[in-house]
Amino acid sequence: MQVRSDIELANLTDIGCERTENEDYYCYFEPETDEDFERKGRLFAIADGMGGHVGGKVASGLAIEALRETFLNGHPGNSQSVLIEAFARAQQSILAAGEAHPELDGMGTTCTAAILCGCKLSYGHIGDSRLYLVQHGVIRQLTDDHSMVNQLVKSGALTAEQAATHEERNVLTAALGMKGQQVSADFSPEPLELAPDDVLVLTSDGMHGLVTAEEIAQTVSLQRPYDSCRTLMDLAKARGGPDNITIQVLKILPDPPGKPLAV
């Protein structure tokens, strides 16, 4: 996996303490040539599959493959249009696989994906995996969970504390693979400008369901990405780890010494 030197990247996935299969997938891709890299940027994503050991793993794998294919081989365009096309392709691929293989019927997956082109971030999201941005030690959740309890929190029927332990906290209101609907994903309305030392964190709910946003912010602010992934993974497993756990941490590095400033 190629990673250019303007960022530091780490990723980690674990089956957790109770599951027998890992239905999470993650990816990181950069184009090989510098010319393509300048036009397309870099893609990173997490998909958390649902629908049984086989179905969930298939669905999340199909989502990541659709993202990879669209990003690397599709027609160049702005990052938002690339993500919209990739999510649509993923939906079609998952539904087609379910129709062709009845044993996979009903499978689905969350998907949270981002493209960083230069210092401009675009993202797409469906389900309850999350994308966070940490700046100067302060964390912001960029994505909005598509879950029943989040709807209840926004309506005022539940507090955030009640939602964290609610028995239906894992019930999703949107996911790739849901039948009878267009892809109801959210996409960033316009690119977000990032700066050196900003940190992006992608997590599946196996992580953020057990580790608070404040704990994530403190860890990634004090440790390098790989150490952050390891620390947060250990913390989630120490708290029971009932689900698969996946995390990616990407830190934007300062300009290297001697690099001319943009004018």
Backbone as a ProteinNet text record, in pm:
[ID]
protein_1_A
[PRIMARY]
MQVRSDIELANLTDIGCERTENEDYYCYFEPETDEDFERKGRLFAIADGMGGHVGGKVASGLAIEALRETFLNGHPGNSQSVLIEAFARAQQSILAAGEAHPELDGMGTTCTAAILCGCKLSYGHIGDSRLYLVQHGVIRQLTDDHSMVNQLVKSGALTAEQAATHEERNVLTAALGMKGQQVSADFSPEPLELAPDDVLVLTSDGMHGLVTAEEIAQTVSLQRPYDSCRTLMDLAKARGGPDNITIQVLKILPDPPGKPLAV
[TERTIARY]
84.4	0	87.7	67.8	146.2	87.1	172.3	129.6	234.1	197	290.9	322.2	433.7	494.5	432.1	324.4	262	159.7	136.7	48.9	115.6	61.4	95.6	-34.3	-32.8	-154.2	-134.8	-240.4	-241.9	-384.6	-398.4	-530.6	-520	-628.2	-628.2	-770.3	-784.9	-915	-899.1	-1004.9	-999	-1136.5	-1138	-1263.1	-1344.6	-1277.5	-1343.5	-1337.5	-1410.1	-1400.3	-1509.6	-1612.3	-1724.5	-1758.3	-1726.8	-1762.8	-1668.2	-1716.3	-1633.1	-1585.5	-1640.8	-1600	-1585.6	-1495.5	-1482.4	-1554	-1665.2	-1743.8	-1709.6	-1610.8	-1563.8	-1461.2	-1463.6	-1356.8	-1313.8	-1186.8	-1140.7	-1050.3	-1026.4	-935.8	-866.1	-752.9	-682	-619.7	-643.7	-590.6	-536.3	-423	-367.9	-339.4	-361.7	-318.4	-166.6	-121	22.8	99.5	46.3	121.5	93.7	194.4	177.4	71.4	62	-38.6	-179.4	-206.4	-337.8	-361.7	-255.7	-269	-308.3	-249.5	-282.9	-429.5	-482.5	-621.1	-722.5	-685	-782.6	-766.4	-645.7	-623	-611.8	-656	-647.9	-784.5	-814.1	-942.4	-919.5	-1002.6	-1000.2	-1143.6	-1172.7	-1311.2	-1319.2	-1436.5	-1472.1	-1611.3	-1631.2	-1763.5	-1783.9	-1898	-1931.4	-2052.6	-2029.3	-2132.9	-2236.7	-2356.4	-2468.3	-2531.1	-2598.4	-2673.5	-2615.5	-2549	-2491.7	-2346.4	-2277.2	-2132.7	-2093.5	-2165.3	-2129.6	-2178.6	-2308.7	-2367.8	-2303.3	-2279.2	-2220.9	-2082.3	-2003.9	-1867.8	-1868	-1961.8	-1973	-2015.1	-2115.7	-2167.1	-2060.7	-1989.5	-1887.3	-1772.9	-1738	-1634.3	-1675.9	-1802.9	-1852.4	-1853.5	-1886.9	-1887.5	-1747.6	-1650.9	-1513.4	-1461.9	-1495.6	-1451.6	-1513.1	-1641.2	-1705.2	-1638.3	-1603.6	-1531.9	-1396.6	-1321.8	-1188.8	-1195.8	-1287.1	-1298.9	-1338.2	-1435.8	-1482.1	-1374.6	-1307.4	-1205	-1084.7	-1034.5	-911.2	-933.9	-1045	-1062.2	-1176.8	-1257.3	-1367.9	-1319.2	-1412.3	-1377.2	-1347.7	-1241.3	-1209.2	-1322.7	-1347.3	-1449.2	-1422	-1512.9	-1489.6	-1513.9	-1456.9	-1458.2	-1599.2	-1687.7	-1823.9	-1894	-1877.7	-1944.1	-1887	-1756.9	-1695.9	-1757.7	-1774.8	-1833.1	-1979.2	-2055.2	-2195.9	-2206	-2122.7	-2123.3	-2080.4	-1979.5	-1929.9	-2035.9	-2107.5	-2212.3	-2324.7	-2359.4	-2463.6	-2419.9	-2294.9	-2243.1	-2241.7	-2206.1	-2204.5	-2344.7	-2442.6	-2581.1	-2625	-2596.7	-2635.2	-2565.3	-2438.1	-2359.9	-2412.2	-2444.9	-2493.7	-2631	-2720.2	-2853.7	-2845.9	-2759.2	-2745	-2691.2	-2595.5	-2540.8	-2645.9	-2731.5	-2837.6	-2940.4	-2969.6	-3065	-3005.6	-2876.2	-2810.7	-2785.1	-2773.6	-2741.4	-2840.9	-2948.6	-3054.3	-3003.4	-2894.9	-2842.8	-2786.3	-2764.2	-2713.1	-2823.2	-2945.8	-3056.5	-3067.5	-3084.2	-3096.3	-2966	-2853.7	-2725.7	-2717.8	-2636.3	-2615.8	-2489.2	-2459.9	-2338.1	-2346.3	-2284.3	-2256.3	-2143.2	-2124.1	-2008.8	-1980.5	-1860.9	-1815.2	-1684.4	-1683.9	-1569.6	-1533.3	-1404.3	-1357.1	-1250.3	-1248.5	-1142.7	-1074.3	-943.6	-862.1	-778.4	-812.4	-741.6	-671.6	-540.1	-467.2	-502.6	-553.2	-599.3	-751.4	-821	-966.5	-1027.9	-1116.4	-1178.6	-1323.8	-1361.5	-1500.6	-1532.6	-1658.2	-1692.8	-1836.7	-1860.5	-1993.9	-2015.8	-2144.3	-2169.7	-2310.2	-2318.5	-2448	-2430.2	-2523.4	-2512.8	-2460	-2388.9	-2342.6	-2193.5	-2114.7	-1970.7	-1950.6	-1835.5	-1819	-1688.2	-1691.9	-1573	-1562.4	-1447.2	-1419.9	-1306.1	-1307.4	-1196	-1148	-1018	-958.2	-864.2	-892.1	-810.5	-774.9	-644.7	-597	-658	-670	-720.2	-871.3	-943.1	-1089.3	-1146	-1238.8	-1292.6	-1431.3	-1456.6	-1587.6	-1630.9	-1751.2	-1805.3	-1864	-1804.4	-1848.9	-1972.3	-1990.1	-2103.1	-2213.7	-2333.5	-2451	-2501.6	-2508.3	-2549.4	-2689.5	-2703.5	-2835.1	-2885.8	-2934	-2978.6	-3107.2	-3180.1	-3306	-3284	-3182.4	-3161.8	-3116.1	-3042.8	-3002	-3122.2	-3218.5	-3342	-3415.4	-3415.1	-3482.3	-3410.6	-3277.8	-3201.4	-3233.7	-3235.4	-3260.9	-3402.9	-3497.3	-3635.7	-3656.5	-3557.1	-3568.1	-3626.2	-3654.3	-3714.1	-3611.5	-3483.1	-3376.3	-3263.7	-3192	-3068.2	-2953.9	-2841.6	-2725.3	-2679.2	-2689.7	-2649.8	-2741.6	-2872.8	-2967.5	-2944.3	-2912.6	-2891.5	-2773.2	-2669.6	-2547.1	-2572.1	-2677.9	-2705.1	-2841.3	-2906.4	-3039.9	-3033.3	-3133.3	-3130.5	-3140.4	-3187.1	-3198.3	-3095.7	-2984.3	-2884.8	-2817.2	-2825.7	-2762.6	-2859.9	-2983.7	-3082.8	-3060.8	-3032.3	-3003	-3128.3	-3132.5	-3240.3	-3197.8	-3070.8	-3021.2	-2891.7	-2873.6	-2751.4	-2748	-2630.7	-2620.1	-2678.6	-2760.9	-2823.3	-2969.3	-3017.3	-3158.8	-3241	-3343.4	-3422.8	-3529.2	-3574	-3687.1	-3658.2	-3531.6	-3500.4	-3374.2	-3365.1	-3241.6	-3138.9	-3015	-2912.2	-2935.9	-2969.1	-3000.2	-2877.9	-2766.6	-2641.3	-2633.4	-2550.1	-2519.5	-2384.5	-2373	-2246.5	-2214.2	-2085.7	-2044.8	-2089.2	-2153.8	-2205.8	-2096.4	-1982.9	-1868.2	-1741.6	-1628.4	-1504.6	-1469.2	-1411.3	-1368.5	-1217.6	-1173	-1030.2	-961.1	-857.8	-781.5	-643.8	-576.2	-446.7	-349.8	-219.9	-121.7	-155.5	-132.8	-158.8	-305.4	-394.4	-530.8	-527.7	-617.8	-623.5	-765	-774.9	-901.8	-907.6	-1022.6	-1040.6	-1168	-1155	-1268.3	-1285.3	-1408.1	-1429.9	-1559.1	-1560.5	-1685.7	-1749	-1877	-1944.2	-1887	-1811.8	-1744.6	-1641.6	-1592.7	-1501.2	-1577.3	-1652.5	-1710.9	-1827.2	-1875.4	-1976.3	-1920.2	-1787.9	-1722.6	-1623.6	-1577.3	-1475.3	-1534	-1525.8	-1588.7	-1509.8	-1577.6	-1512.5	-1399	-1418.3	-1313.6	-1189.8	-1210.2	-1097.6	-1023.3	-1099.2	-1036.3	-952.6	-1009.9	-939.5	-810.4	-817.9	-699.3	-591.3	-631.4	-533.5	-463.3	-539.6	-476.8	-400	-430.5	-356.1	-220.7	-210.5	-87.6	1.1	-54.8	19.6	21	119.4	124.1	13.2	-24.7	-139.9	-136.2	-24.3	-25.6	-46	24.3	8.8	-133.5	-193.2	-332	-425.7	-408.9	-493.5	-480	-357.9	-333.1	-393.5	-374.3	-428.1	-580.2	-643.9	-789.8	-848	-779.9	-824.6	-819.6	-709.9	-696.6	-803.6	-835	-936.5	-1074.2	-1109.6	-1239.1	-1250.2	-1143.7	-1147.8	-1151.5	-1084	-1087.4	-1227.9	-1308.9	-1446.2	-1546.8	-1497.1	-1584.2	-1577.6	-1557	-1542.8	-1643.6	-1776.5	-1873.4	-1887.1	-1838.9	-1853.2	-1713.8	-1710.1	-1585.9	-1545.1	-1415.3	-1363.6	-1266.2	-1291.4	-1202.2	-1179.3	-1055.4	-1020.2	-912.9	-924.5	-819.3	-789.7	-662.3	-619.5	-525.9	-558.5	-477.5	-443.1	-314.9	-268.8	-198.9	-238.6	-174.1	-46	63.7	194.2	227.9	308.6	355.5	438.6	450.5	533.9	675.5	739	876.6	970.9	1083.3	1180.7	1227.6	1239.6	1292.1	1185.9	1063	958.8	913.9	910.3	871.1	725.3	697.1	560.7	478.9	350	259.8	233.7	226.8	200.2	84.1
-119.5	0	124.1	210.2	331.8	440.3	506.1	619.1	728.4	838.5	947.9	1016.5	1089.1	1131.4	1255.9	1309.8	1428.4	1394.9	1265.7	1223.3	1109.7	1083.1	962.2	884.9	756.6	675.4	548.5	509	378.3	325.9	195	133	-0.8	-39.9	-162.2	-216.4	-346.5	-410.6	-535.5	-570.4	-684.1	-749.4	-878.6	-953	-918.8	-862.5	-834.5	-954.9	-946.5	-1048.5	-1153.6	-1133.9	-1227.3	-1284.2	-1213.1	-1258.5	-1367.1	-1445.5	-1549.8	-1512.1	-1404.2	-1355.6	-1204.5	-1151.2	-1006.6	-962.2	-888.9	-840.7	-696.8	-637.8	-503.5	-511.9	-412.7	-391.7	-246.3	-221.5	-84	-76.3	43.9	58.1	192.6	198.2	322	306.1	402.6	394.7	530	524.5	638.8	596.6	681.9	650.3	635.3	555.4	530.6	651.7	718.4	828.1	958.9	1045.3	1175.2	1259.1	1243.5	1320.3	1283.2	1151.5	1107	1144.6	1137.5	1173.9	1320.1	1407.9	1550.2	1572.3	1494.6	1514.4	1444.9	1327.7	1244.3	1245.5	1268.1	1264.5	1123	1102.9	973.1	938.9	809.2	758.6	670.9	686.5	594.1	573.4	452.4	417.2	303	290.5	178.3	131.4	-0.3	-59.2	-169.1	-166.2	-260.6	-341.8	-468.7	-550.8	-602.8	-629.3	-683.3	-796.4	-886.6	-989.8	-1128.2	-1153.4	-1286	-1289.5	-1394.3	-1404.3	-1392.1	-1464.5	-1461.9	-1333.2	-1302.9	-1188.9	-1057.2	-1033.8	-907.5	-886.7	-991	-981.7	-957.3	-1022.7	-1002.2	-858.8	-809.1	-674.7	-568.1	-576.6	-475.4	-484.2	-605.9	-622.1	-564.6	-584.9	-528.7	-376	-319	-173.2	-116	-176.4	-127.3	-143.6	-254.4	-274.7	-170.5	-137.2	-34.6	101.3	132.4	256.4	258.9	150.5	142.8	157.8	83.2	83	221.3	282.4	413.3	519.4	514.8	614.4	602.3	481.4	463.6	462.2	406.7	381.2	456.9	525.5	601	728	795.1	921.3	1026.5	1102.9	1205.6	1306	1347.6	1449.2	1506.9	1589.7	1638.3	1526.4	1540.1	1430.4	1392.3	1490	1458.9	1372.4	1405.1	1325.7	1184.2	1169.5	1036.6	953.7	1013.6	941.9	906.1	996.6	968.3	850.5	851	740	610	615.9	494.6	433.6	515.2	463.7	401.6	462.7	405.8	271.1	262.6	134.8	28.3	67.9	-27.9	-81.3	6.9	-34.6	-134.9	-104.4	-193.4	-328.6	-325.8	-449.3	-538.8	-479	-557.6	-616.6	-537.4	-588.4	-698.6	-681.5	-783.5	-913.9	-904	-1025.2	-1095.6	-1021	-1081.2	-1152.8	-1095.9	-1160.5	-1286.9	-1283.5	-1399	-1511.3	-1478.9	-1578.1	-1563.6	-1640.1	-1625.4	-1634	-1707.1	-1718.6	-1585.7	-1491	-1359.4	-1254.6	-1294.2	-1199.1	-1128.7	-998.6	-921.2	-866.2	-895	-842.4	-691.8	-627.3	-484.5	-441.1	-312.4	-262.4	-112.4	-66.7	75.5	109.7	236.6	277.8	425.2	452.1	588.9	604.5	696.3	709.7	856	882.1	1019.6	1026	1135.8	1165.7	1293.5	1284.4	1400.4	1436.5	1548.1	1593.5	1723.9	1718.3	1830.9	1844.7	1960.1	1980.4	1988.7	1946.3	1955.2	1816.9	1807.3	1681.5	1677.9	1570.4	1541.2	1404	1383.2	1254	1215.6	1084.5	1028.4	928.7	909.1	830.6	771.3	644.2	581.3	479.4	476.1	383.2	450.5	373.7	429.1	414.8	387.7	411.7	563.2	609.4	753.2	806	933.1	1009.6	1127.1	1135.6	1245.5	1331	1458.5	1549.3	1604.1	1591	1643.7	1757.7	1876	1995.2	2058.6	2072.5	2134.3	2065.4	1933.7	1856.5	1852.6	1924.2	1928.8	1840.3	1752.1	1655.5	1698.5	1675	1702.6	1581.5	1534	1424	1482.5	1445.8	1501.7	1431	1305	1226.7	1218.7	1189.5	1179.9	1035.7	967.8	827.1	809.7	714.1	675.5	560	593.6	491.6	536.6	439.3	469.2	554.8	520.7	597	739.5	760.7	896.6	981.3	921.1	993.1	1031	937.8	965.1	1074.7	1076.6	1182.2	1317.1	1322.6	1449.8	1500.2	1407.9	1448.5	1486.6	1459.3	1489.6	1378	1261.4	1149.6	1074.5	1084.9	1021.2	1121	1105.2	1179.5	1100.4	1166.1	1096.8	985.1	1008.1	905.4	784.4	807.4	696.3	620.7	693.7	630.3	534.4	567.7	487.1	345.2	325.2	191.2	138	207.2	165.7	30.1	-54.2	-190.5	-191.3	-82.1	-76.8	18.7	40.2	135.4	90.5	-39	-87.8	-99.8	-56.4	-62.9	55.8	26.7	131.8	173.7	299.5	350.4	360	343.4	346.1	266.8	195.3	118.2	82.4	55.2	0.8	-139.9	-170.3	-301.9	-302	-194.2	-187.6	-180.1	-262.4	-271.9	-162.7	-137.4	-48.3	97.8	137	277.5	314.4	439.9	491.5	497.8	514.7	525.2	653.7	637.8	755.4	796.7	809.5	848.8	1000.4	1044.7	1186.9	1215.1	1330.8	1372.1	1514.4	1540.8	1674.6	1775.1	1884.6	1980.1	2049.9	2071.2	2131.8	2083.5	2086.4	2037.5	2116.4	2044.5	2103.4	2123.7	2245.1	2277.6	2230.5	2148.2	2098.8	2164.4	2146.7	2211.5	2110.9	2139.2	2051.5	2027.6	1904.7	1855.5	1821.3	1846.3	1795.7	1643.2	1578.3	1432.6	1387.4	1293.8	1232.2	1092.7	1056.6	926.4	863.1	742.9	662.4	545.9	521.7	408	336.2	205.7	131.3	143.7	103.5	121.5	30.3	-71.7	-153.6	-76.4	34.3	122.9	234.3	315	433.7	400.9	275	235.4	211.3	200.5	170.3	276.9	357.6	458.6	595.2	689.3	819.4	903.7	1002.5	1094.7	1168.6	1204.4	1275.7	1187.1	1058	966.2	950.9	946.8	940.2	1065.4	1182.6	1309.1	1315.8	1279.9	1286.6	1191.9	1071.9	972.1	1013.7	1054.8	1087.8	1218.9	1302.5	1427.4	1405.1	1300	1275	1167.5	1082.5	969	972.1	906.7	890.8	796.2	800.5	721.8	573.9	505.1	361.5	338.4	414.4	398.3	432.8	532	566.9	450.5	391.4	276.9	164.9	134.3	25.7	56.7	179.9	219.1	211.7	267.1	269.8	130.2	47.3	-91.3	-166.2	-152.6	-219.9	-173.3	-45.5	8.9	-48.9	-55.3	-111.5	-258.4	-333.5	-475.5	-493.5	-406.9	-415.2	-389	-316.4	-287.1	-388	-499.9	-609.7	-646.9	-549.9	-575.7	-672.6	-649.5	-747.4	-750.9	-648.6	-639.7	-633.9	-647.6	-621.9	-475.8	-451.1	-317.8	-276.5	-159.4	-110.2	38.3	80.6	222.6	257.3	375.5	433.4	574.3	607.5	740.1	797.4	916.5	984	1123.2	1150.8	1281.3	1355.5	1481.3	1564.9	1621.6	1599.3	1641.9	1783.2	1855.2	1987	1973.5	2083.2	2080.7	2041.4	1952.5	1913.4	2030.5	2028	2137.1	2156.3	2281	2311.3	2313	2274	2277.8	2421.2	2468.7	2607.6	2630	2748.5	2781.9	2814.1	2775.4	2809.4	2960.3	3017	3161.6	3183.3
0	0	0	-99.1	-110.9	-22.4	57.4	139.5	122	58.6	38.4	170.5	172.2	298.8	360.1	301.6	359.7	467.9	492.2	600.5	677.7	796	868.9	888.8	854	851.4	931.6	1002.2	1067.9	1066.7	1062.3	1067.5	1137.9	1201.8	1280	1284.2	1268.7	1282.6	1366.9	1440.5	1531.8	1537.2	1553.7	1559.8	1684.7	1785.7	1912.9	2005.1	2114.7	2218.4	2212.8	2129.6	2129.3	1991.2	1884.1	1749.6	1701	1602.8	1543	1403	1345.2	1213.6	1220.9	1139.7	1127.8	1000.9	1017.5	903.9	867	933	898.2	785.7	699.4	602.2	612.1	583.4	569.3	448.6	399.9	284.8	290.8	223.1	195.7	57.7	-31.4	-167.3	-210.5	-280.3	-352.2	-495.4	-593.4	-730	-735.9	-829.6	-839.7	-890.5	-992.9	-1053.2	-980.2	-978.3	-913.5	-984.4	-1115.8	-1191.1	-1146.5	-1136.2	-1090.8	-945.3	-866	-725.1	-710.2	-789.6	-782	-817.6	-911.9	-956.8	-865.6	-812.6	-741.5	-590.1	-541	-397.5	-344.7	-222.2	-155.2	-96.5	-95.7	-46.7	75.2	178.6	291.3	338.1	389.5	418.5	517.8	579.3	666.3	627.9	626.2	604.1	707.9	774.2	881.2	836.3	800.2	739.1	836.9	781.9	859.1	779	849.2	779.5	796.5	907.5	930.2	891.3	934.9	914.8	767.9	680.3	538.5	473.4	492.2	423.9	460.6	588.1	629.5	572.1	573.2	520.5	370.1	300	155.7	125.8	197.4	170.9	194.5	305.4	333	232.2	190.8	89	-44.9	-83.3	-209.3	-204.9	-90.2	-77.4	-95.7	-30.4	-41.5	-184.4	-249.9	-388.2	-480.9	-460.1	-542.8	-522.7	-400.1	-373.1	-444.1	-429.2	-489.9	-640.9	-702.7	-847.4	-899.4	-835.7	-880.7	-860.9	-748.9	-719.6	-812.1	-828.7	-905.5	-1055.6	-1100.9	-1244.3	-1309	-1228.7	-1286.5	-1354.4	-1421.7	-1486.4	-1379.9	-1397.7	-1298.8	-1286.2	-1168.3	-1140.9	-1004.7	-956.2	-821.4	-721.2	-603.5	-506.7	-464.5	-450.3	-408.5	-512.6	-640.8	-744.8	-750.8	-723.1	-718.8	-606.6	-490.1	-376.9	-403.3	-460.2	-491.7	-587.7	-690.9	-786.6	-719.3	-633.9	-567.7	-477	-401.7	-314	-396.2	-509.1	-594.9	-652.2	-693.8	-745	-635.8	-515.8	-404.8	-377.3	-376.7	-355.6	-461.4	-586.5	-696.1	-684.3	-649.9	-639.5	-528.2	-413.7	-299.5	-329.8	-388.5	-422.3	-527.1	-626.2	-730.8	-672.6	-582.1	-519.9	-435.5	-368.5	-288.7	-373.8	-491.7	-583.1	-643.8	-674.3	-736.7	-637.3	-510.5	-407.4	-293	-293.7	-192.2	-48.7	-26.5	109.9	160.9	70.4	108.4	116.7	89.5	88.8	224.5	221.3	343.9	396.6	329.4	377.4	352.3	428.7	411.2	481.6	472.6	535.5	558.5	663.8	677.8	582.2	556.1	476.6	505.5	549.4	570.4	494.3	398.1	307.9	292.3	274.9	259.1	151.6	81.2	-15.5	29.4	45	79.8	-41.9	-104.9	-225.6	-192.5	-184.4	-130.3	16.3	55.1	192.9	200.9	97.1	92.9	114.3	212.8	250.8	206.2	136.4	103.3	159.2	201.1	259.7	229	233	219.3	331.6	368.2	488.4	486.9	529	553.2	665.3	759.8	871.7	996.8	1079.8	1207.6	1231.5	1126.6	1140.9	1142.7	1186.2	1205.7	1149.5	1110.7	1074.6	1171	1239.3	1330.9	1275.5	1312.4	1286.1	1420.1	1445.1	1568	1529.7	1584.4	1559.6	1693.3	1718.8	1843.6	1965.6	1958.1	2070.7	2083.7	1997.8	2003.1	1893.7	1930.7	1836	1788.5	1659.1	1600.3	1518.9	1541.5	1462.6	1334.9	1220.1	1092.8	1038.1	1073.3	1022.7	1126.4	1078.3	1164.4	1158.2	1272.5	1274.9	1217.5	1125.5	1074.4	1159.6	1278.4	1372.4	1440.3	1491.4	1557.4	1681.3	1760.9	1884.4	1855.1	1747.3	1713.9	1675.8	1606.5	1576	1704.3	1800.3	1927.7	2006.4	1999.1	2065.5	2003	1869.1	1800.9	1825.5	1847.8	1875.9	2021.5	2105.9	2247.3	2331.1	2267.6	2340.6	2425.1	2389.6	2465.3	2487.4	2596.4	2614.7	2550.5	2528.7	2473.2	2566	2695.4	2792.5	2784.5	2769.9	2756.3	2625.3	2519.6	2389.8	2392.5	2470.9	2473.8	2522.9	2602.9	2656.1	2612.8	2521	2476.6	2407.3	2429.2	2373.2	2220.8	2158.9	2013.5	1951.8	2022.3	1975.1	1845.5	1812.1	1689.3	1572.8	1590.1	1482.8	1388	1262	1164.3	1088.7	1050.7	966.1	820.4	791.8	654.1	647.2	536	511.2	364	311.9	177	177	76.7	67.7	107.2	171.4	205.6	77.2	68.3	-53.4	-58.6	-180.7	-200.2	-175.5	-179.9	-159.6	-235.7	-271.6	-325.6	-212.1	-247.6	-144.9	-65.8	61.4	144.1	224.5	155.3	219.9	232.7	324.6	340	275.3	213.9	153.1	197	216.5	258.5	151.8	192.7	94.6	15.7	78.8	11.4	79.9	9.6	71.7	196.9	292.6	419.2	413.2	442.3	435.5	563.6	546.8	661.1	665.7	779.7	801	861.5	855.6	919.2	1065.9	1109	1244.3	1269.4	1173.7	1186	1178	1250.1	1254.1	1218.2	1125.7	1087.3	1146.6	1201.8	1264.9	1210.9	1157	1110.9	1206.7	1253.4	1342	1306.9	1326.5	1325.9	1463.9	1476.7	1605.5	1713.7	1676.4	1775.7	1855.4	1797.4	1868.3	1938.1	1862.5	1924.3	2017.5	2013.4	2110.3	2249.1	2259	2386.7	2431.7	2338.9	2367.9	2334.3	2425.8	2404.8	2305	2249.4	2157	2226.7	2351.3	2425.6	2444.7	2469.3	2483	2350.2	2241.2	2108.8	2084.7	2112.7	2089.8	2170.3	2297	2382.1	2332.5	2292.4	2249	2121.1	2019	1890.6	1897.9	1997.2	2013.1	2079.1	2159.9	2235.9	2174.3	2089	2034.9	1882.9	1826.5	1681.3	1636.9	1507.3	1462.3	1497.7	1476.1	1507.4	1656	1739	1883.5	1927.4	1862.3	1892.4	1861.9	1745.1	1708.2	1810.1	1849.5	1942.9	2081	2127.9	2258.5	2259.4	2157.3	2152.3	2132	2052.9	2034.7	2167.8	2238.2	2368.1	2465.9	2461.4	2551.8	2519.8	2390.9	2351.4	2391.8	2375.1	2411.6	2563.2	2636	2781.9	2835.1	2756.8	2797.1	2742.6	2693.4	2653.1	2507.6	2419.3	2276.5	2218.7	2235.2	2185.4	2034.6	1965.6	1820.3	1757.1	1623.9	1552.3	1574	1573.9	1604.5	1493.8	1434.2	1329.2	1347.3	1326.2	1338.3	1236	1177.4	1094.3	1146.9	1152.2	1195.8	1089	1041.2	939.8	990.4	1001	1048	934.4	914.2	813.2	871.7	802.8	853.8	807.1	886.2	841.8	715.2	641	521.6	559.7	480.8	513.6	500.3	575.1	567.4	423.8	384.5	251.2	143.8	175.9	74.2	52.4	-72.7	-94.9	-57.4	-3.3	34.9	-88.7	-84	-194.8	-193.9	-313.5	-325.8	-421.3
[MASK]
+++++++++++++++++++++++++++++++++++++++++++++++++++++++++++++++++++++++++++++++++++++++++++++++++++++++++++++++++++++++++++++++++++++++++++++++++++++++++++++++++++++++++++++++++++++++++++++++++++++++++++++++++++++++++++++++++++++++++++++++++++++++++++++++++++++++

